[in-house]
mmCIF file of C-alpha atoms in Angstrom:
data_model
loop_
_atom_site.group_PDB
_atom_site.id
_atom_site.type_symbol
_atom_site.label_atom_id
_atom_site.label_comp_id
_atom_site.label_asym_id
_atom_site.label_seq_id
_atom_site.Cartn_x
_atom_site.Cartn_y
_atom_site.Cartn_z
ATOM 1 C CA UNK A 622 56.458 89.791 112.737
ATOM 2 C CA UNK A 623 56.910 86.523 114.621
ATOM 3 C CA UNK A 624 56.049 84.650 111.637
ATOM 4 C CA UNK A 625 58.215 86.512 109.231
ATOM 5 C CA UNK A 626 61.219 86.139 111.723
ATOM 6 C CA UNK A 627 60.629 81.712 112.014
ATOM 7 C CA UNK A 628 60.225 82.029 107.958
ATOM 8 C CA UNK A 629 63.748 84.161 107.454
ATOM 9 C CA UNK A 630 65.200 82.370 110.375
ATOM 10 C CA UNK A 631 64.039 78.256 108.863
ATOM 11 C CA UNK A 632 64.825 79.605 105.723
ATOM 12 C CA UNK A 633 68.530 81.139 106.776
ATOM 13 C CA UNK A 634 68.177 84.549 104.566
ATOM 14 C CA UNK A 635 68.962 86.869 107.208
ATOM 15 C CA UNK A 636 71.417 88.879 104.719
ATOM 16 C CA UNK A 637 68.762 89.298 101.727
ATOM 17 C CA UNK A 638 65.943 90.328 104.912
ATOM 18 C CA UNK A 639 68.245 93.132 105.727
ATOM 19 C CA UNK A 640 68.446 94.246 102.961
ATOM 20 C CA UNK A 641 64.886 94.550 102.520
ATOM 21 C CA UNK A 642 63.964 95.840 105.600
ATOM 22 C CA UNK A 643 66.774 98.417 105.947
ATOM 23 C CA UNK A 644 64.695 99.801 102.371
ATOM 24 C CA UNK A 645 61.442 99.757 103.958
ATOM 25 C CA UNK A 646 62.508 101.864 106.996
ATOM 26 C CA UNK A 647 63.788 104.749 104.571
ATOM 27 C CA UNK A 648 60.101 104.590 103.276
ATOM 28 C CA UNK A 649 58.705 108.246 103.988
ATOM 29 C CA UNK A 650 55.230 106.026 105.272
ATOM 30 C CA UNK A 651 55.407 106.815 109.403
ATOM 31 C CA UNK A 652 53.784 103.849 110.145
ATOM 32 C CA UNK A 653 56.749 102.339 108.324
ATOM 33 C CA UNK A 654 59.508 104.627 108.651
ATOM 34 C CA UNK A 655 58.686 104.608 112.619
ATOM 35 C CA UNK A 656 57.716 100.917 112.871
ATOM 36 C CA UNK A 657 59.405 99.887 116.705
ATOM 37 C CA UNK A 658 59.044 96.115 115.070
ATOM 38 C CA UNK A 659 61.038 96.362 111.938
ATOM 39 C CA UNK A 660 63.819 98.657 113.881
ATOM 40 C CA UNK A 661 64.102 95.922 116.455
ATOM 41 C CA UNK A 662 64.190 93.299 113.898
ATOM 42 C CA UNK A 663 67.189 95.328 112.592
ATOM 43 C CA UNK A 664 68.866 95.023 115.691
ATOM 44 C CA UNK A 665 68.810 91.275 115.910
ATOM 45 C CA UNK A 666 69.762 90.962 112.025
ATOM 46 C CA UNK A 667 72.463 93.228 112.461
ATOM 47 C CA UNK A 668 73.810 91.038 115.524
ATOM 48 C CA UNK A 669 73.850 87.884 113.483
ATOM 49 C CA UNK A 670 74.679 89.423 109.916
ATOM 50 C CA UNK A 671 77.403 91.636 110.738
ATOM 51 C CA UNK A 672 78.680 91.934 114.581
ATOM 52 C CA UNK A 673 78.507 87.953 115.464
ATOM 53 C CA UNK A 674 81.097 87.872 111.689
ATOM 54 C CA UNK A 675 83.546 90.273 113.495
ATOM 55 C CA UNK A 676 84.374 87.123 116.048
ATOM 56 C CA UNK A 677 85.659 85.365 112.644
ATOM 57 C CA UNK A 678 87.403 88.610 110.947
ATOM 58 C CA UNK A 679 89.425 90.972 111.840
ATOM 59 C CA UNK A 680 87.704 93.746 114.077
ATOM 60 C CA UNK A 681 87.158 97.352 112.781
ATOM 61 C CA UNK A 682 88.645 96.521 109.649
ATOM 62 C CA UNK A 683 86.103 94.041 108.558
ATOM 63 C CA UNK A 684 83.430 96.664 109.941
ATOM 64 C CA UNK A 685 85.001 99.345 107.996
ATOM 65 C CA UNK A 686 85.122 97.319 104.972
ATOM 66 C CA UNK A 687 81.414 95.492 105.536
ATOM 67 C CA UNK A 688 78.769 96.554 102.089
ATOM 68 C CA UNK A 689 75.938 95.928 104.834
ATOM 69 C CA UNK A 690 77.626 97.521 108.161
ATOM 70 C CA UNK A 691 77.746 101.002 105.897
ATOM 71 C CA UNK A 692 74.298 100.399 104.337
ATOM 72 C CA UNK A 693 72.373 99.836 107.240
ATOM 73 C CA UNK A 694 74.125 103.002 109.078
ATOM 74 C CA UNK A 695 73.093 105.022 105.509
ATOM 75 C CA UNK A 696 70.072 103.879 105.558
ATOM 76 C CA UNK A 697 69.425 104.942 109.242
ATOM 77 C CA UNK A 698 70.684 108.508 108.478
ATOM 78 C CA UNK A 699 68.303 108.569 105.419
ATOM 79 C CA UNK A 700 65.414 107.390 107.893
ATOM 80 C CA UNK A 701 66.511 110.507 110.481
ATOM 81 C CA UNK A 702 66.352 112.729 106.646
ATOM 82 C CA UNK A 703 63.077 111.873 105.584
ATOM 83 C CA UNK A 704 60.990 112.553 109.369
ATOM 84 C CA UNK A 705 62.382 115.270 111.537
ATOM 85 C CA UNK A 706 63.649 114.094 114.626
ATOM 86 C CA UNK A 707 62.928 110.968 114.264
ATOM 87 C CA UNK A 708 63.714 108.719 117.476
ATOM 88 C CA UNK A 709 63.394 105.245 116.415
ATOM 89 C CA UNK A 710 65.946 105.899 113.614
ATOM 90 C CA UNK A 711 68.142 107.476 116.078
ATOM 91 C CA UNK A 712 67.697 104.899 119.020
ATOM 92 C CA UNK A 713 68.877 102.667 116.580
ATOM 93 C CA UNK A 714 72.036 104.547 115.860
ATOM 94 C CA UNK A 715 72.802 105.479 119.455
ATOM 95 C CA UNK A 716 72.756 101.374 119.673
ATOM 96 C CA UNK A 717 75.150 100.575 116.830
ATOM 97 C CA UNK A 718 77.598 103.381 118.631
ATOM 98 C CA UNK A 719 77.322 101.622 121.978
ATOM 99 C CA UNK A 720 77.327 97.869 120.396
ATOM 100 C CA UNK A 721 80.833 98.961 118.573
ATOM 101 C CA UNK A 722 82.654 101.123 121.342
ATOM 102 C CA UNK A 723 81.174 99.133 124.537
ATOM 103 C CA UNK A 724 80.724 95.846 123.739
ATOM 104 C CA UNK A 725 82.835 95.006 120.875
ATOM 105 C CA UNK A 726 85.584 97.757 121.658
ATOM 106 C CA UNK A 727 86.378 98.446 117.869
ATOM 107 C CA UNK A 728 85.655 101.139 115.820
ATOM 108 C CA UNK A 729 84.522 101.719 111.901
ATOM 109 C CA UNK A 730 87.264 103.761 110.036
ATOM 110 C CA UNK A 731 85.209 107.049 111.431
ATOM 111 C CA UNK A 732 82.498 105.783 108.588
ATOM 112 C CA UNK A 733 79.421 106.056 111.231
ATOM 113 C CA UNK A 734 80.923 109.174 112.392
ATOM 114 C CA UNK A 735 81.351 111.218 109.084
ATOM 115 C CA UNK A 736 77.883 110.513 108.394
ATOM 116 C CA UNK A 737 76.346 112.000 112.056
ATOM 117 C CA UNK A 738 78.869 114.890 111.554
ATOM 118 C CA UNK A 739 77.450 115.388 107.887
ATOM 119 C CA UNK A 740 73.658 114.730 108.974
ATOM 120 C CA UNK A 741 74.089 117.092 112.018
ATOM 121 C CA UNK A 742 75.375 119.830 110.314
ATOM 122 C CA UNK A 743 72.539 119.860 107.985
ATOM 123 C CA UNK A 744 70.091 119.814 110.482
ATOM 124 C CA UNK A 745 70.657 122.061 113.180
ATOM 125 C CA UNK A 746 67.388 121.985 114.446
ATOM 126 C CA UNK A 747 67.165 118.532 114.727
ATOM 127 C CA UNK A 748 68.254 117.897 118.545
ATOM 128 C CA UNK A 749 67.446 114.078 117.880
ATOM 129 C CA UNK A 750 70.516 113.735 115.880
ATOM 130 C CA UNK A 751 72.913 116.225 118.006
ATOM 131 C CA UNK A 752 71.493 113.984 121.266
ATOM 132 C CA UNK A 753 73.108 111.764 118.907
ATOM 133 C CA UNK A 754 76.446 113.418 118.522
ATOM 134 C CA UNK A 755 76.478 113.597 122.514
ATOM 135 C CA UNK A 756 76.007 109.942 122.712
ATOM 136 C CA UNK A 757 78.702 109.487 120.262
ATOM 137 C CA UNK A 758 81.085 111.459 122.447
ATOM 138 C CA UNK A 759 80.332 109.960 125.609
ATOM 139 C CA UNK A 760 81.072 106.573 124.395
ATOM 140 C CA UNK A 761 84.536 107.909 123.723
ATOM 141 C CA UNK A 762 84.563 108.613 126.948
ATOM 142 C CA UNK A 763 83.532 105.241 128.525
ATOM 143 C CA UNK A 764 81.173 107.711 130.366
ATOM 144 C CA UNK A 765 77.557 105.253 129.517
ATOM 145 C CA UNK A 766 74.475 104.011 131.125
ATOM 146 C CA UNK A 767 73.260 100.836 130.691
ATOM 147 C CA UNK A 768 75.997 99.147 128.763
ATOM 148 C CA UNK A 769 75.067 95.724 130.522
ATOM 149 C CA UNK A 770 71.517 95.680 129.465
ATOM 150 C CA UNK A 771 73.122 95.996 125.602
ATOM 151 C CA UNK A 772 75.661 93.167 126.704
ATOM 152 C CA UNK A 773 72.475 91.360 128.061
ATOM 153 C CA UNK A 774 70.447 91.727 124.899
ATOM 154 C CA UNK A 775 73.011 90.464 122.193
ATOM 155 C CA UNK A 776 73.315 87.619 124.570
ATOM 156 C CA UNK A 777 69.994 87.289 124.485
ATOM 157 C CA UNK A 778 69.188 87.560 120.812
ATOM 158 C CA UNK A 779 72.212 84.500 119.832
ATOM 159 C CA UNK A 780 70.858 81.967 122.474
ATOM 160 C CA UNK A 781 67.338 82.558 121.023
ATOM 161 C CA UNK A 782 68.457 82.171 117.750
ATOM 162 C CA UNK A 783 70.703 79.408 118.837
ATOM 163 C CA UNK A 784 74.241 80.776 118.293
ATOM 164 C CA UNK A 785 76.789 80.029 120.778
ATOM 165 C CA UNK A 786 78.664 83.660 120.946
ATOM 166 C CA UNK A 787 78.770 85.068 124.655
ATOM 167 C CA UNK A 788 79.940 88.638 125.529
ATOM 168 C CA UNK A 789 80.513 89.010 129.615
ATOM 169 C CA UNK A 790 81.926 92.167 129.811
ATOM 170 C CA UNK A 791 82.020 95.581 128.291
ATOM 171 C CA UNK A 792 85.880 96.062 126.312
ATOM 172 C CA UNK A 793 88.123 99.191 126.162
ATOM 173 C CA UNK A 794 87.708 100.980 122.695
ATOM 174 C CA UNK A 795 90.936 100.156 120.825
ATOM 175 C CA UNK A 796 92.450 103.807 120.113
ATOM 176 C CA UNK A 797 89.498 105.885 118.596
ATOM 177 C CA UNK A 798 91.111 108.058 115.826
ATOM 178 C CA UNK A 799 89.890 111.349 117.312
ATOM 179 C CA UNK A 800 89.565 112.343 120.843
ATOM 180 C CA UNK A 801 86.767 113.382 122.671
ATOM 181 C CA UNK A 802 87.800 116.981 122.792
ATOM 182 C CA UNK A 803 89.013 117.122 119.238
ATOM 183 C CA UNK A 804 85.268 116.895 118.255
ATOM 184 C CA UNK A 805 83.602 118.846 121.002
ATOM 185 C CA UNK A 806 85.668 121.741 119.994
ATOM 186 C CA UNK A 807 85.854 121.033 116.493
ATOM 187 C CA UNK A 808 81.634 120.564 116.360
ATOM 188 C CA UNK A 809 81.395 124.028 118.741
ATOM 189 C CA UNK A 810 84.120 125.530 116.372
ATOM 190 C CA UNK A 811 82.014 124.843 112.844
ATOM 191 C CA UNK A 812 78.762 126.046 115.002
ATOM 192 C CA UNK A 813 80.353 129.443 115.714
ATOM 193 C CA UNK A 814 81.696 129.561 112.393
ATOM 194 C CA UNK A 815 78.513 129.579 110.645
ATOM 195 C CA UNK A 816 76.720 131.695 112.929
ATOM 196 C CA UNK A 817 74.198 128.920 114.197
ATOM 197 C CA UNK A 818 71.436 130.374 115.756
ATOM 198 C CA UNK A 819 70.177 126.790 117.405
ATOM 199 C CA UNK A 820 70.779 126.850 120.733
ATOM 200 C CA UNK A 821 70.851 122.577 120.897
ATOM 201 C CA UNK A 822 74.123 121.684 119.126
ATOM 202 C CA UNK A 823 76.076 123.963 121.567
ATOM 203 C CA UNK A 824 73.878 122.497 124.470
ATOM 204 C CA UNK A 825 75.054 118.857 123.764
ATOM 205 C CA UNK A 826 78.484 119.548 123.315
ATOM 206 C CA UNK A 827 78.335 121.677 126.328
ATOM 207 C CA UNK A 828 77.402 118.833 128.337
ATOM 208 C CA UNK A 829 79.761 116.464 126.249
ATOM 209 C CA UNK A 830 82.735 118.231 128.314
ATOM 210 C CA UNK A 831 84.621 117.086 130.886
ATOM 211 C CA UNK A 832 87.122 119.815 132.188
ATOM 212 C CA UNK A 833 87.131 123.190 131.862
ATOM 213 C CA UNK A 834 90.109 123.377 129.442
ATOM 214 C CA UNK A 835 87.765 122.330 126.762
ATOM 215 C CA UNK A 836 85.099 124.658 128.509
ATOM 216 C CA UNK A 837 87.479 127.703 128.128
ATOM 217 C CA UNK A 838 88.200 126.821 124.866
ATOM 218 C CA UNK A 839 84.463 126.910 124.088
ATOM 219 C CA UNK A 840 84.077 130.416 125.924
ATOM 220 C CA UNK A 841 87.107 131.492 123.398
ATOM 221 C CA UNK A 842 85.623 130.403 120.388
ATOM 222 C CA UNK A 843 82.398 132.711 120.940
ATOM 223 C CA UNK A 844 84.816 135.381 121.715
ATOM 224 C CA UNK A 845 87.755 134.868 118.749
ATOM 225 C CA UNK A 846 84.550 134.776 116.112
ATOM 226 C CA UNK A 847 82.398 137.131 116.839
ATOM 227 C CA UNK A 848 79.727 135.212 117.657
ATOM 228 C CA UNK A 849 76.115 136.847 118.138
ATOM 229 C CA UNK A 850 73.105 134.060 118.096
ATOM 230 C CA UNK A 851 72.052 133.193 121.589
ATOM 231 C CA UNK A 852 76.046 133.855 123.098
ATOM 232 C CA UNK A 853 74.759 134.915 126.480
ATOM 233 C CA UNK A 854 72.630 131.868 126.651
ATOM 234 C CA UNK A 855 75.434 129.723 125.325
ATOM 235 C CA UNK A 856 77.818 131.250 127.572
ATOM 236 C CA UNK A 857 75.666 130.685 131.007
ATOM 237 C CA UNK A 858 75.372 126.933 129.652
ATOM 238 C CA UNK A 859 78.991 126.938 129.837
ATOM 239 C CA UNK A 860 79.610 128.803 132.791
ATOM 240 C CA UNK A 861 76.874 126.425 134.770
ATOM 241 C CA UNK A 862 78.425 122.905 132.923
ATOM 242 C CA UNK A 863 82.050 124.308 134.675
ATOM 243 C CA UNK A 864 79.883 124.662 137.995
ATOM 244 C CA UNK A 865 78.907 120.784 137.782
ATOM 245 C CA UNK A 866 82.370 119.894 137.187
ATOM 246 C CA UNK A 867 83.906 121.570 140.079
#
């Protein structure tokens, strides 16, 4: 992989590479699909394709209108279709949600979020992509782990790769268009709705609260639809989430 990055790096095609690669990690080959090299060769091509561009444009609407921000985030979602649960696909995701609400402060039109919301609700069982959905909400929040060591790897990646762009600090996301409760009760709404019998959506978005407004709100939606799957269950997790926030 070393060799291929000197020969795309001497050679300055980073944009056709991505393209390639982002195709080869929707391949339904594990070895491929699953391939911790490619994904992290992703990473650094996304940096210096599309994220290190945003310094020259105009934020969230260059990402929102960016052909190779949307593919790559399609192409991820396809990855997380084709192998159930599949974590590298979905690391990978959780880190383009970070890179754009922690470190760059900007968000994407909602584009990276209409395709979790769509990809979750087909896959109920898949807790990979609703860990996903969690992560999503608790970026919102400005409630994350580890946002230096992101911060510390795009710096990283440039001065290896010889670009001058520096991030020191983490930025406030610039307005997000929905809140963080609109979704948590909007996700747990749809659930109930359709009678989901998966006990890990409600789980995620249970622990995606943050007061018990939203938790009561929860405890009504079981109770306004007639919910039967799992409610006891569903209604301890709530009842023990409203414990831990006191």
């Amino acid at each position: 992989m070393n060799l291929h990055e000197s020969i795309v790096q001497i050679l300055g095609n980073f944009e056709a590479d991505i393209e390639i690669i982002s195709c080869f990690l929707t391949s339904r080959l594990k070895r491929i699909n699953k391939s911790s090299l490619l994904w992290h060769w992703m990473k650094k091509m996304t940096i210096l394709v599309i994220f290190n561009k945003l310094e020259e444009k105009q934020g969230s609407q260059y990402l929102s209108d960016s052909q190779f921000y949307n593919k790559i985030v399609s192409r991820a979602f396809r990855s997380c279709e084709l192998h159930y649960m599949n974590y590298y696909a979905n690391n990978f995701i959780h880190w383009i949600i970070q890179f754009n609400m922690i470190v760059l402060g900007i968000e994407d039109g909602d584009y990276l979020f209409h395709q979790l919301q769509k990809h979750c609700r087909q896959a109920l069982s898949d807790s990979s992509l609703w860990m996903n959905m969690k992560n999503y909400i608790k970026c919102i929040q400005g409630s994350v782990q580890h946002d230096n060591q992101i911060i510390e790897e795009y710096n990283r990646i440039n001065l290896s790769y010889g670009v001058p762009l520096r991030i020191h600090s983490k930025k406030q996301l610039i307005s997000p268009n929905k809140s963080d409760e609109d979704i948590i009760v909007g996700e747990f709404q749809w659930l109930v709705k359709v009678q989901c019998k998966n006990v890990a959506p409600f789980s995620n978005l249970i622990e995606s609260a943050q007061t018990k407004t939203v938790l009561k709100r929860l405890n009504e939606l079981i109770q306004l639809h007639g919910f039967k799957h799992n409610a006891a269950k569903i209604e301890s997790l709530i009842e023990l989430r409203s414990r831990m926030i006191g």
